[in-house]
mmCIF file of C-alpha atoms and ligand atoms in Angstrom:
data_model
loop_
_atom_site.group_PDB
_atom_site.id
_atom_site.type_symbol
_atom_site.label_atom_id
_atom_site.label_comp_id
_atom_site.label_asym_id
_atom_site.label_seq_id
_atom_site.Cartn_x
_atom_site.Cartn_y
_atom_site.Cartn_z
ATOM 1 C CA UNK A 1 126.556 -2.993 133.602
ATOM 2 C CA UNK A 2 127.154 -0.516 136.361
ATOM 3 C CA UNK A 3 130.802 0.286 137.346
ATOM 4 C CA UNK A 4 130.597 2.363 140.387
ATOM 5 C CA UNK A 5 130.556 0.415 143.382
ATOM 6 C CA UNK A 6 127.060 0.702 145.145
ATOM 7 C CA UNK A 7 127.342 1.943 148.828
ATOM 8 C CA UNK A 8 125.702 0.515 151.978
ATOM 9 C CA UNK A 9 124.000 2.848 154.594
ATOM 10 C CA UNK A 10 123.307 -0.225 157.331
ATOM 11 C CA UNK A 11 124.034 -3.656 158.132
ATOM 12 C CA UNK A 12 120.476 -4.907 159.283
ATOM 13 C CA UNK A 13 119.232 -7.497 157.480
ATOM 14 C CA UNK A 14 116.009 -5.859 155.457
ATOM 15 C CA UNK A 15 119.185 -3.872 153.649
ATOM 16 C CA UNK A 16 121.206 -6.804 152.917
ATOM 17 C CA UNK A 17 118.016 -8.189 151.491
ATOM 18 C CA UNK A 18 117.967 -5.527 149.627
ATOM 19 C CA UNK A 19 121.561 -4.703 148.452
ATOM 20 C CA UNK A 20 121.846 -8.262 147.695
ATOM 21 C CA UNK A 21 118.799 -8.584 145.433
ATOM 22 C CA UNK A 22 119.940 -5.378 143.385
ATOM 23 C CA UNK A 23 123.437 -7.051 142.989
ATOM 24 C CA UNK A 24 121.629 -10.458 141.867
ATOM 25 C CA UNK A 25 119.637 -8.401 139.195
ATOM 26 C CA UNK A 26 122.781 -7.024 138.185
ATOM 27 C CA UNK A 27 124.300 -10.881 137.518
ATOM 28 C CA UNK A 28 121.132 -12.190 135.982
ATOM 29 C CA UNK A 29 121.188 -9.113 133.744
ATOM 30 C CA UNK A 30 125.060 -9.570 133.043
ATOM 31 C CA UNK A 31 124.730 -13.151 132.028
ATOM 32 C CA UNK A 32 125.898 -12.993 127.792
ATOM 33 C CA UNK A 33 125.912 -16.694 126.128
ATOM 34 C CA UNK A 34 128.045 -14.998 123.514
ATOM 35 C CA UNK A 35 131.315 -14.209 125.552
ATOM 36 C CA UNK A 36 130.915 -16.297 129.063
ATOM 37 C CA UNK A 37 134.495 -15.675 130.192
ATOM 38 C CA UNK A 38 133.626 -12.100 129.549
ATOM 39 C CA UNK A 39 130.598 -12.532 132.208
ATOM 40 C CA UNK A 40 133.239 -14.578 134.458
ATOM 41 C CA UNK A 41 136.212 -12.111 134.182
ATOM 42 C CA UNK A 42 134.070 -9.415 135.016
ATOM 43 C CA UNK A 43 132.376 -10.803 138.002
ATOM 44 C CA UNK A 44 134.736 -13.017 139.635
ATOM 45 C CA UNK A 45 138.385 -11.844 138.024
ATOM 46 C CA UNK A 46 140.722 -11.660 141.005
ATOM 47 C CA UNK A 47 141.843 -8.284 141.467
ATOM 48 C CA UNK A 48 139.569 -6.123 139.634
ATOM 49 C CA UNK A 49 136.085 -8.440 139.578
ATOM 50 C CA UNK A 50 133.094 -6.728 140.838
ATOM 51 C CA UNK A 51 132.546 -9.360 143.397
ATOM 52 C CA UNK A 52 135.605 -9.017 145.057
ATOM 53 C CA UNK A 53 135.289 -4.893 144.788
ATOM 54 C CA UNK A 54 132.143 -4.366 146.264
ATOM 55 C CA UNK A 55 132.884 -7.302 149.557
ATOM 56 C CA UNK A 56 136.310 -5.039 150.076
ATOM 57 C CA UNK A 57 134.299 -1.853 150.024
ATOM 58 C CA UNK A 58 131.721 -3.440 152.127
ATOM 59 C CA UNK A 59 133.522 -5.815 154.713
ATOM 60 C CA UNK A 60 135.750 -3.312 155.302
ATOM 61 C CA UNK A 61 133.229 -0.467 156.718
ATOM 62 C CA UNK A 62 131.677 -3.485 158.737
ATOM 63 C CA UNK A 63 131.287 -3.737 161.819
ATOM 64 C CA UNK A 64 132.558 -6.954 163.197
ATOM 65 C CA UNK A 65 129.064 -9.058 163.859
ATOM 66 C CA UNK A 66 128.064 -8.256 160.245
ATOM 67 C CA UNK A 67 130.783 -9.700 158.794
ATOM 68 C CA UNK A 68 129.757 -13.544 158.942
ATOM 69 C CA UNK A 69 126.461 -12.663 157.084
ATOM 70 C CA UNK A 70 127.734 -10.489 155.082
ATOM 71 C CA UNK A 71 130.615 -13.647 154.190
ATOM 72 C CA UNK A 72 127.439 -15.847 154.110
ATOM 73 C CA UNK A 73 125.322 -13.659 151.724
ATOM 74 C CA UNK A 74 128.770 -12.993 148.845
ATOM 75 C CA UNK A 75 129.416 -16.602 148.902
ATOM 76 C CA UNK A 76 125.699 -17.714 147.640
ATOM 77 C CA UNK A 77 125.953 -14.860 145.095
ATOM 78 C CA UNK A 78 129.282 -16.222 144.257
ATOM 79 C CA UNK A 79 127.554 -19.735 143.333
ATOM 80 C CA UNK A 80 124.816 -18.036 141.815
ATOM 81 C CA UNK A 81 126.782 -16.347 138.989
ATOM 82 C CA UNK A 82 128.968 -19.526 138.605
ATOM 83 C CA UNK A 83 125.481 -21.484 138.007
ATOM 84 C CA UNK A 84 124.651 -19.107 135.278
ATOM 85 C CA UNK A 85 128.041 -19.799 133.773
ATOM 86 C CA UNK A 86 127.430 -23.351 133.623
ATOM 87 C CA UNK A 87 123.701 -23.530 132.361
ATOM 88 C CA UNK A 88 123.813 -21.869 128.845
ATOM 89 C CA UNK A 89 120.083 -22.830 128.519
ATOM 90 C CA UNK A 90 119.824 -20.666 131.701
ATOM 91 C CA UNK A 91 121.414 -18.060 129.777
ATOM 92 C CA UNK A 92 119.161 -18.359 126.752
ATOM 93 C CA UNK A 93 116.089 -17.894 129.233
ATOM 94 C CA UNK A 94 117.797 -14.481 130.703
ATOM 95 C CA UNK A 95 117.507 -13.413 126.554
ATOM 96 C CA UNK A 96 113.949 -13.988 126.733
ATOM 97 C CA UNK A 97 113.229 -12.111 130.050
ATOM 98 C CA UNK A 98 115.408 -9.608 128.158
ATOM 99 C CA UNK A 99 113.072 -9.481 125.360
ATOM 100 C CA UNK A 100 115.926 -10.465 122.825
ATOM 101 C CA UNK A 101 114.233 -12.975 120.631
ATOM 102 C CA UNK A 102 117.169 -15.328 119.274
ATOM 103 C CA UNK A 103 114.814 -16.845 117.097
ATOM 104 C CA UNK A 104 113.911 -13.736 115.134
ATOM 105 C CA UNK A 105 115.411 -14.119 111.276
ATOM 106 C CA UNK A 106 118.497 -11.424 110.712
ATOM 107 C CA UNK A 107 118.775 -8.885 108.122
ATOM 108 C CA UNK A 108 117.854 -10.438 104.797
ATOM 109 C CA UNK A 109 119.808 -8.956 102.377
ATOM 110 C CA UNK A 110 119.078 -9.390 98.448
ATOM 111 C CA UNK A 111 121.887 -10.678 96.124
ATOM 112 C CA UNK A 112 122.851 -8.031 93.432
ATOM 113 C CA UNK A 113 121.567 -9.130 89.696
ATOM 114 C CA UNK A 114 123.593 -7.701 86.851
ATOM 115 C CA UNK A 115 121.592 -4.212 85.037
ATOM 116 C CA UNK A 116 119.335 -5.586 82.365
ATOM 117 C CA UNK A 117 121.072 -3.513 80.022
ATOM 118 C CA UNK A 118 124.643 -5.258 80.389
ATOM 119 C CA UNK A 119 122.432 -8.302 80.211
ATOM 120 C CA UNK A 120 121.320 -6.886 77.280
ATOM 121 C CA UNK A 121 125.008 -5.845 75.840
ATOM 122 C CA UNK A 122 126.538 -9.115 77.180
ATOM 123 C CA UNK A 123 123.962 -10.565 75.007
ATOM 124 C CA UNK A 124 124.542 -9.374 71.591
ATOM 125 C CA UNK A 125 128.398 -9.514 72.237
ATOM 126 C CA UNK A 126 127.959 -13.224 72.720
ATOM 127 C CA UNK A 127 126.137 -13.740 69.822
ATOM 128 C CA UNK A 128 129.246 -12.200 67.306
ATOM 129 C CA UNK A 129 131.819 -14.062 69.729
ATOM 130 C CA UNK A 130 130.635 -17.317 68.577
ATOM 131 C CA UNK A 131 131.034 -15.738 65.060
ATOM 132 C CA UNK A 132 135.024 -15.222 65.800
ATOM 133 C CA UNK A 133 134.735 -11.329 67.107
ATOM 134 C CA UNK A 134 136.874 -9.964 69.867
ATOM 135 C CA UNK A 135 136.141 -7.278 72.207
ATOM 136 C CA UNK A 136 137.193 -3.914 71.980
ATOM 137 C CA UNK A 137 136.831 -0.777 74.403
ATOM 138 C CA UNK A 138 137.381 3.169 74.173
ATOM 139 C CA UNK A 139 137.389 6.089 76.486
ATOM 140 C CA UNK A 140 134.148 7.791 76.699
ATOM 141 C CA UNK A 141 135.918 11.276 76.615
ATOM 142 C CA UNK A 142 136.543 11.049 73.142
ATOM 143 C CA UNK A 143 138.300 13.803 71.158
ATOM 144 C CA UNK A 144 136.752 15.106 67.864
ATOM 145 C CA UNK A 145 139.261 13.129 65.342
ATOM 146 C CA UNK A 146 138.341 10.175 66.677
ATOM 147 C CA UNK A 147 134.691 10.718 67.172
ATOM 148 C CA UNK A 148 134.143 12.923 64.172
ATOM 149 C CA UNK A 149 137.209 13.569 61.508
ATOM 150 C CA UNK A 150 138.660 10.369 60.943
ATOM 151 C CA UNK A 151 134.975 8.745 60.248
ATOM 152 C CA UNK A 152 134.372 11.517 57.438
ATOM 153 C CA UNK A 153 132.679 13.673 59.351
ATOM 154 C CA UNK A 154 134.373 17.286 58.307
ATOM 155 C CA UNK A 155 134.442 20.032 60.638
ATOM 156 C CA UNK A 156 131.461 22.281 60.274
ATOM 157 C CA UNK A 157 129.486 19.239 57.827
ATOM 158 C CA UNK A 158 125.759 19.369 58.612
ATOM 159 C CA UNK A 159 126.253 15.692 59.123
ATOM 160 C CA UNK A 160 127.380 16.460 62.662
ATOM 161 C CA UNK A 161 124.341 17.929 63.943
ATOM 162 C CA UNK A 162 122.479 14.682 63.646
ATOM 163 C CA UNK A 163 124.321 14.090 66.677
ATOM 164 C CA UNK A 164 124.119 16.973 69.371
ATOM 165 C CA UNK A 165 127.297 16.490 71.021
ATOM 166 C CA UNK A 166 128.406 17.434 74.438
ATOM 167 C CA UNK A 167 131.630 19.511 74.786
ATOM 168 C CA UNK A 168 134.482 19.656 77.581
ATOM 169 C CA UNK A 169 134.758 23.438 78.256
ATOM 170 C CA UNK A 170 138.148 25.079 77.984
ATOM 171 C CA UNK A 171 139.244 24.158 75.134
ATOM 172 C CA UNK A 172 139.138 26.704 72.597
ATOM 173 C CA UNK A 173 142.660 26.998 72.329
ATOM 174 C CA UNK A 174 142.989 23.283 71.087
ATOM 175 C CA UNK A 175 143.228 22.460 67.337
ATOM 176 C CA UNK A 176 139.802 21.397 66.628
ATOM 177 C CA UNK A 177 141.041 17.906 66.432
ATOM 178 C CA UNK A 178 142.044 17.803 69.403
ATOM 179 C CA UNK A 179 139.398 19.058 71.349
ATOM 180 C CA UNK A 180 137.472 16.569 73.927
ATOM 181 C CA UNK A 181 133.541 15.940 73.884
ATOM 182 C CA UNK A 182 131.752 12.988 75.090
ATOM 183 C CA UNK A 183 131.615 10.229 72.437
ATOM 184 C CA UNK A 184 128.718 10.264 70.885
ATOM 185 C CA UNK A 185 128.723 6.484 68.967
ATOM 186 C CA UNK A 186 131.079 3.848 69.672
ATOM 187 C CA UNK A 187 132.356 4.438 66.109
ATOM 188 C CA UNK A 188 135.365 6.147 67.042
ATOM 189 C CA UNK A 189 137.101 3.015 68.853
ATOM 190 C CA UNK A 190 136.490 1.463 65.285
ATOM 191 C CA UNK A 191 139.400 4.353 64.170
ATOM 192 C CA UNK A 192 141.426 3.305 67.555
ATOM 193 C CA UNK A 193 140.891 -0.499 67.055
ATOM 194 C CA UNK A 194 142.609 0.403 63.610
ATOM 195 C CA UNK A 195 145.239 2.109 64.613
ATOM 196 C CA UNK A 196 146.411 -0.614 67.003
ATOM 197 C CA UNK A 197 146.955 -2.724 64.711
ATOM 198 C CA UNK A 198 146.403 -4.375 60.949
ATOM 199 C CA UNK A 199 143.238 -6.267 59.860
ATOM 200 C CA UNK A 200 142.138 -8.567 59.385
ATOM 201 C CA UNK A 201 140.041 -7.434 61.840
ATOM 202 C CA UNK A 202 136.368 -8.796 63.784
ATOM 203 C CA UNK A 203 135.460 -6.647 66.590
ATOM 204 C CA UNK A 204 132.394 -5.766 68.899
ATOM 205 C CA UNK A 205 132.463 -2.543 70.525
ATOM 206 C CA UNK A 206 129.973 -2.150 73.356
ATOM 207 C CA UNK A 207 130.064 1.500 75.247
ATOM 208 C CA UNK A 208 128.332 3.802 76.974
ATOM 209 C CA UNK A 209 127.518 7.073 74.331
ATOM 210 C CA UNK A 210 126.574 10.734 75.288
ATOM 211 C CA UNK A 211 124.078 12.585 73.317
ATOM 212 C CA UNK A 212 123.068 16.326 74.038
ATOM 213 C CA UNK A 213 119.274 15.174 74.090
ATOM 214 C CA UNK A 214 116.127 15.662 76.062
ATOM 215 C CA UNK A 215 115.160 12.778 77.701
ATOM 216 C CA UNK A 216 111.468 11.581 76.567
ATOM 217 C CA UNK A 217 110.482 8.112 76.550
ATOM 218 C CA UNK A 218 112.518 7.161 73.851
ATOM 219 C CA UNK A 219 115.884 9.260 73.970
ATOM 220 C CA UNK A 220 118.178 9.437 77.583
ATOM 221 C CA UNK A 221 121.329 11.740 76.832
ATOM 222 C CA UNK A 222 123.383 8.850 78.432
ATOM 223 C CA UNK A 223 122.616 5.629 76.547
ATOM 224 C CA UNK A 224 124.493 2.061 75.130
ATOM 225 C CA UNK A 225 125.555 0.708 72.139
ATOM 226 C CA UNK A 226 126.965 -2.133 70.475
ATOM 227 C CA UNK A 227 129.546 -1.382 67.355
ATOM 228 C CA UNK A 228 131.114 -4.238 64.974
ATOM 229 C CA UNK A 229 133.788 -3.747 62.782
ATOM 230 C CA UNK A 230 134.789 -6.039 60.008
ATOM 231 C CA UNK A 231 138.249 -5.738 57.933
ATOM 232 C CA UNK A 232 139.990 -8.240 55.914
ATOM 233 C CA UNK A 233 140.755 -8.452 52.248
ATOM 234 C CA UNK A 234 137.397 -9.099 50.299
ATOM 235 C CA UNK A 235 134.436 -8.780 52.687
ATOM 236 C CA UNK A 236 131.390 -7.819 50.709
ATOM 237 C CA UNK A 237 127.806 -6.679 51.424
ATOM 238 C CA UNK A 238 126.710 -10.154 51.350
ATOM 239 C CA UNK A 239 128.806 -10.819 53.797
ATOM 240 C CA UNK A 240 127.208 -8.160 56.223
ATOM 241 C CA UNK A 241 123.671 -8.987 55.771
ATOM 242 C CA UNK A 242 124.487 -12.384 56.081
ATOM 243 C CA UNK A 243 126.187 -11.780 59.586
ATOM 244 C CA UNK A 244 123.534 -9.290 60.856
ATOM 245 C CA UNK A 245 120.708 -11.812 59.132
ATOM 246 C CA UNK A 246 122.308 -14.480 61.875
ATOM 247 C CA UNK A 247 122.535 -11.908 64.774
ATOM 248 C CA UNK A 248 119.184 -11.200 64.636
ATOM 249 C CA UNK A 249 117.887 -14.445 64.494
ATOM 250 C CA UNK A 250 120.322 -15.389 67.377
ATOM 251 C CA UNK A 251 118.900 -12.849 69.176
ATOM 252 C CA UNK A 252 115.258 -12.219 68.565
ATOM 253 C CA UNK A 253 114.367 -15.773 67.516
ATOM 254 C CA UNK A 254 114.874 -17.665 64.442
ATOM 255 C CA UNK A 255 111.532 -16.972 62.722
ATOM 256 C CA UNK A 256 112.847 -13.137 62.617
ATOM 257 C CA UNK A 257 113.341 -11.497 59.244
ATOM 258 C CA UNK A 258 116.028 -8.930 58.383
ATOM 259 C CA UNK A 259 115.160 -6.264 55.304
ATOM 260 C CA UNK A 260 117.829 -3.643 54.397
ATOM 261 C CA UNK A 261 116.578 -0.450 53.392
ATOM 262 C CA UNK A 262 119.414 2.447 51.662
ATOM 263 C CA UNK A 263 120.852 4.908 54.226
ATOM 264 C CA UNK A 264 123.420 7.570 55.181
ATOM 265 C CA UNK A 265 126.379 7.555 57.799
ATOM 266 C CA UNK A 266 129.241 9.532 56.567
ATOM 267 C CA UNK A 267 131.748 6.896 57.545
ATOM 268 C CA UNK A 268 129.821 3.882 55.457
ATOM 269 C CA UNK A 269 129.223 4.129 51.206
ATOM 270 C CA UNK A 270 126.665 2.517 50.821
ATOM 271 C CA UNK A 271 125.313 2.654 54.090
ATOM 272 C CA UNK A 272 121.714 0.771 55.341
ATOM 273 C CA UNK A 273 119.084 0.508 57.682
ATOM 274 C CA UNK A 274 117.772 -2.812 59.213
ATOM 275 C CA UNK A 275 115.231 -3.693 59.886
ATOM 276 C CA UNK A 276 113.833 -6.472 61.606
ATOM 277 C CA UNK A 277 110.176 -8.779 61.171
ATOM 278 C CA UNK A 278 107.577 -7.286 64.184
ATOM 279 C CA UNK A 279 108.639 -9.964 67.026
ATOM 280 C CA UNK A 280 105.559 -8.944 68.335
ATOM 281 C CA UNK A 281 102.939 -9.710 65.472
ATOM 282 C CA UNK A 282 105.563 -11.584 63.375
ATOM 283 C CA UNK A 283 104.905 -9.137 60.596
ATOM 284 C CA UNK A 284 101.360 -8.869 60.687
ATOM 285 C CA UNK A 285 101.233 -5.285 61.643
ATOM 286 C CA UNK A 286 100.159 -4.416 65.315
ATOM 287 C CA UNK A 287 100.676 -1.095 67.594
ATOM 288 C CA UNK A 288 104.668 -1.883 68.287
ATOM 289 C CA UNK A 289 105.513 -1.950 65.058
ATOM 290 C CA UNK A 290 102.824 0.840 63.765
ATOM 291 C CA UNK A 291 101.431 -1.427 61.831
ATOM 292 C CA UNK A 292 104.041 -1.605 59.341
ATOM 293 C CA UNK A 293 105.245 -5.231 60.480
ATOM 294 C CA UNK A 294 108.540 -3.878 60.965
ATOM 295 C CA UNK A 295 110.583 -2.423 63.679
ATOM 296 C CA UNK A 296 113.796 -0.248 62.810
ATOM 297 C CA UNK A 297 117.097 -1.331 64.421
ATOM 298 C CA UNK A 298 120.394 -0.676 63.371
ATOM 299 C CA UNK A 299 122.442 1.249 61.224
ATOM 300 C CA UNK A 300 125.591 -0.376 59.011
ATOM 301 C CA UNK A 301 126.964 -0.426 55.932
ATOM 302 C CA UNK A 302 130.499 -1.067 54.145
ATOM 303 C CA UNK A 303 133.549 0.985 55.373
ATOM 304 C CA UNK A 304 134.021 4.329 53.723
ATOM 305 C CA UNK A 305 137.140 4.107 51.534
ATOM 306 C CA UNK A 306 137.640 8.145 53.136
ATOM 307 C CA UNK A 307 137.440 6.343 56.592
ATOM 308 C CA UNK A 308 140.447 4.191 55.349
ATOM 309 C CA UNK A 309 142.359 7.029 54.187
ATOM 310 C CA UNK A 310 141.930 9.128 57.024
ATOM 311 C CA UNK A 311 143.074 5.587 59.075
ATOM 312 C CA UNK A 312 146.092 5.614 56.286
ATOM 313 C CA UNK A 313 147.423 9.195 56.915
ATOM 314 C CA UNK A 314 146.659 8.773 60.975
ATOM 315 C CA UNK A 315 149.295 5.603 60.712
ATOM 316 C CA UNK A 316 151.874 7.255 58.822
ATOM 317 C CA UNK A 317 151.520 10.737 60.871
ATOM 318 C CA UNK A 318 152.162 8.099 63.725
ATOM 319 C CA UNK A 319 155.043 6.660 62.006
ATOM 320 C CA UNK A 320 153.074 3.393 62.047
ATOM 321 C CA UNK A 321 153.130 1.025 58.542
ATOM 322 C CA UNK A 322 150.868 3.033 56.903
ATOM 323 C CA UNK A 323 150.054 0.180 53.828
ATOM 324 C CA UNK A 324 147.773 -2.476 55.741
ATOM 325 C CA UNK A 325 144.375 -0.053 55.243
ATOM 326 C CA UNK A 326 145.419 0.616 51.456
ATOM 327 C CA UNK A 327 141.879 0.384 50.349
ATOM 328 C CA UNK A 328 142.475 -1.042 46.948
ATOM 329 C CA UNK A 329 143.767 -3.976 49.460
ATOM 330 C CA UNK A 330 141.431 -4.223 51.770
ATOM 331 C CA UNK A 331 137.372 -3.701 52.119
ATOM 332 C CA UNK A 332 134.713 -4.163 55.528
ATOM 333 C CA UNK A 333 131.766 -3.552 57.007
ATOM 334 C CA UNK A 334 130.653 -1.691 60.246
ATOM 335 C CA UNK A 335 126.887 -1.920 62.285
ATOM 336 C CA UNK A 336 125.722 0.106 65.466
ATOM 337 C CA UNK A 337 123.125 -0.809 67.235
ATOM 338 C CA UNK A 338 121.430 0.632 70.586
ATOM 339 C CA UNK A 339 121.329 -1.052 73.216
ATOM 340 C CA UNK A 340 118.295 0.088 75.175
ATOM 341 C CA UNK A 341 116.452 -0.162 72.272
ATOM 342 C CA UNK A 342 117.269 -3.850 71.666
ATOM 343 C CA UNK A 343 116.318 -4.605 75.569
ATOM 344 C CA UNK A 344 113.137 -2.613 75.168
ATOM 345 C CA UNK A 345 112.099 -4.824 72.256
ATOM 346 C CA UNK A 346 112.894 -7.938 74.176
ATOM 347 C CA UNK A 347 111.460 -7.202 77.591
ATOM 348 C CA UNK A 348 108.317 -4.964 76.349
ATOM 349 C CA UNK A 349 109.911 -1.959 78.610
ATOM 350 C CA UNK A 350 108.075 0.991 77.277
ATOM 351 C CA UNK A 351 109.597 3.917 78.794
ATOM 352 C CA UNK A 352 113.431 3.827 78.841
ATOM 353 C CA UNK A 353 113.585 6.110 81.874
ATOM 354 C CA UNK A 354 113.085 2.245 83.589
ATOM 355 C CA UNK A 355 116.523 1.743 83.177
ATOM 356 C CA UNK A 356 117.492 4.192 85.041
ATOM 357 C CA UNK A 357 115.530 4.802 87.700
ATOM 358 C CA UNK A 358 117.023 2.263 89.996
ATOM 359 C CA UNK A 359 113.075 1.563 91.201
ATOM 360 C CA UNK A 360 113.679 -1.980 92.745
ATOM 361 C CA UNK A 361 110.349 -2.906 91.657
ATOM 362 C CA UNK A 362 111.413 -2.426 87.848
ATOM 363 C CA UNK A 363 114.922 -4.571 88.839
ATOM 364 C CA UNK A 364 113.739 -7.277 90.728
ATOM 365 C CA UNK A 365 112.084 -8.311 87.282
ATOM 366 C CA UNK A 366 114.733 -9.418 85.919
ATOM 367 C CA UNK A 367 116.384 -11.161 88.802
HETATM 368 N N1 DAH Z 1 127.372 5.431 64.851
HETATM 369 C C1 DAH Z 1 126.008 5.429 64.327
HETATM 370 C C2 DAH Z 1 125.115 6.216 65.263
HETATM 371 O O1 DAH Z 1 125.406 6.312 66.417
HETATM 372 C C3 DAH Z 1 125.507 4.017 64.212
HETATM 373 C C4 DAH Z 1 126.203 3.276 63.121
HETATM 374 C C5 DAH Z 1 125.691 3.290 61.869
HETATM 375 C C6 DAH Z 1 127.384 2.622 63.361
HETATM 376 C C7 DAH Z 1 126.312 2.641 60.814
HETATM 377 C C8 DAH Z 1 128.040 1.961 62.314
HETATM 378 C C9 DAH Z 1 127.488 1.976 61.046
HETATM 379 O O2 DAH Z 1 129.180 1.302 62.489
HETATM 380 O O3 DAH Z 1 128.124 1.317 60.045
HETATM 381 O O4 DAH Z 1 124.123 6.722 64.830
#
């Protein structure tokens, strides 16, 4: 809308004509079904509408025979803009000439879907809920007692460098249990979880993990897993593969097959592999499972008697009770498991880079 008050050279009628039909333009234009009184306020308000500005600036240069048609001419404009206030379909057909199309959908927004991988995580955390587990959580800035000492991993033991850590800077003048890296396992909240409290204890630790690795289609240096810790007087290794037997079946179907093959972790003794039936082939042998009819998924074992020492001395150097993780009291067992591998197997993702990406047309699969 123009504000300035349009001037008129003569008073001869071929100008009216055309003063007049600029200033109806300038209504028909004006006319908003959104905010009518907005419309009305600015044409016909009192002091300051426009109809009453530009008849002062124009009667008053008049000379006196052109003020009757110039009275004549205001009032049918007058009764022109107060028919466009009371025909909204009016209005609506100003839109059109206006090339606004009303009828044209808005911006269609898509709702957000949760990340297949917490689908994933959510997932097997569900499964050991239902089996009496509680949640736990740690801080991804980990130092090394947590993430390394107290689970029997000695400073300098070659056992560290299966997992390349990455290091906070600065902080050579720290006692080397104190110094910060980025977790690598969820292991260390099973040493926290411990600390806060006596067993018996069922936990599931799902986290976020930081590896110094090169990414490749298998390995991202930022990836998921899923921990579970198990205290309380007599658990046994029957009792883990019977637990982990379940889990897999709750999660990859109950035909599934667990085997347990002998491994090493420094914070379980003994300490296995799992291993589950090819979901794919159901054991036959195919390409996933390179042809051995077996896919490799998880690491456990039964808690390290050192880890429950270490746990022991950490309590009393705390001046906590330092008696509930006696381990001639108590036994458990502990599992990892990584996530993106898990959702890989279930979705046929080949390429874990996927998850990452943020490449809608990856997402919008699992919506
Ligand atoms: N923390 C191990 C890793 O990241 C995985 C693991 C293995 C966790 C055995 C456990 C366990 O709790 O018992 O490689």
């Amino acid at each position: 809308m123009t504000d300035a008050i349009p001037q008129l050279a003569a008073y001869d009628d071929a100008t009216l004509d055309r003063a007049f039909a600029t200033l109806a333009t300038e209504v028909t234009k004006s006319v908003t079904s959104e905010d009518p009184e907005a419309f009305r306020l600015h044409w016909l308000g009192r002091k300051q509408g426009r109809l009453k500005l530009v008849s002062d600036a124009w009667l008053k240069s008049a000379p006196a025979e052109a003020r009757k048609p110039l009275g004549i001419r205001f009032n049918q404009l007058k009764q022109q803009i107060e028919a466009a206030l009371e025909a909204p379909a009016a209005n609506r057909q100003v839109y059109i000439q206006n090339r606004i199309d009303i009828s044209l959908p808005g911006t269609v927004r898509s709702p957000g879907i949760p990340h297949p991988l917490l689908t994933t995580m959510d997932r097997v955390v569900e499964v050991f809920h239902h089996l009496g587990y509680s949640t736990s959580l740690g801080p991804q800035v980990e130092s090394d007692f947590y993430n390394f000492e107290a689970l029997n991993f000695p400073p300098n033991h070659p056992a560290r460098d299966t997992q390349d850590t990455l290091q906070i800077a600065g902080q050579q003048s720290k006692a080397s249990r104190d110094r910060l890296l980025m977790r690598t396992h969820t292991s260390p909240v099973q040493i926290r979880s411990m600390l806060a409290g006596p067993p018996p204890l069922r936990l599931v630790i799902p986290g976020k993990v930081h590896r110094n690795d090169a990414a490749d289609a298998t390995h991202s240096p930022i990836f998921h897993q899923v921990e579970g810790l198990c205290v309380d007087t007599n658990i046994t290794f029957s009792d883990l593969k019977g637990t982990l037997d379940h889990a897999m079946r709750a999660l990859f179907g109950s035909a599934v097959k667990t085997r347990f093959f002998p491994s090493f972790f420094p914070f379980t003794e003994p300490s296995a592999d799992v291993q589950i039936s090819c979901i794919f082939c159901g054991g036959k042998g195919c390409r996933k499972c390179k042809h051995s009819g077996w896919i490799e998924l998880l690491g456990c074992g039964m808690v390290d008697p050192a880890v429950f020492e270490a746990v022991t001395a950490e309590r009393r150097r705390l001046g906590l009770d330092p008696t509930p993780y006696d381990p001639a009291r108590i036994s458990g067992f502990a599992f990892g498991m990584g996530v993106e591998r898990i959702a890989m197997i279930l979705h046929g993702v080949s390429d874990i880079g996927h998850f990452y990406s943020g490449d809608l047309r990856f997402l919008e699969q699992f919506a």
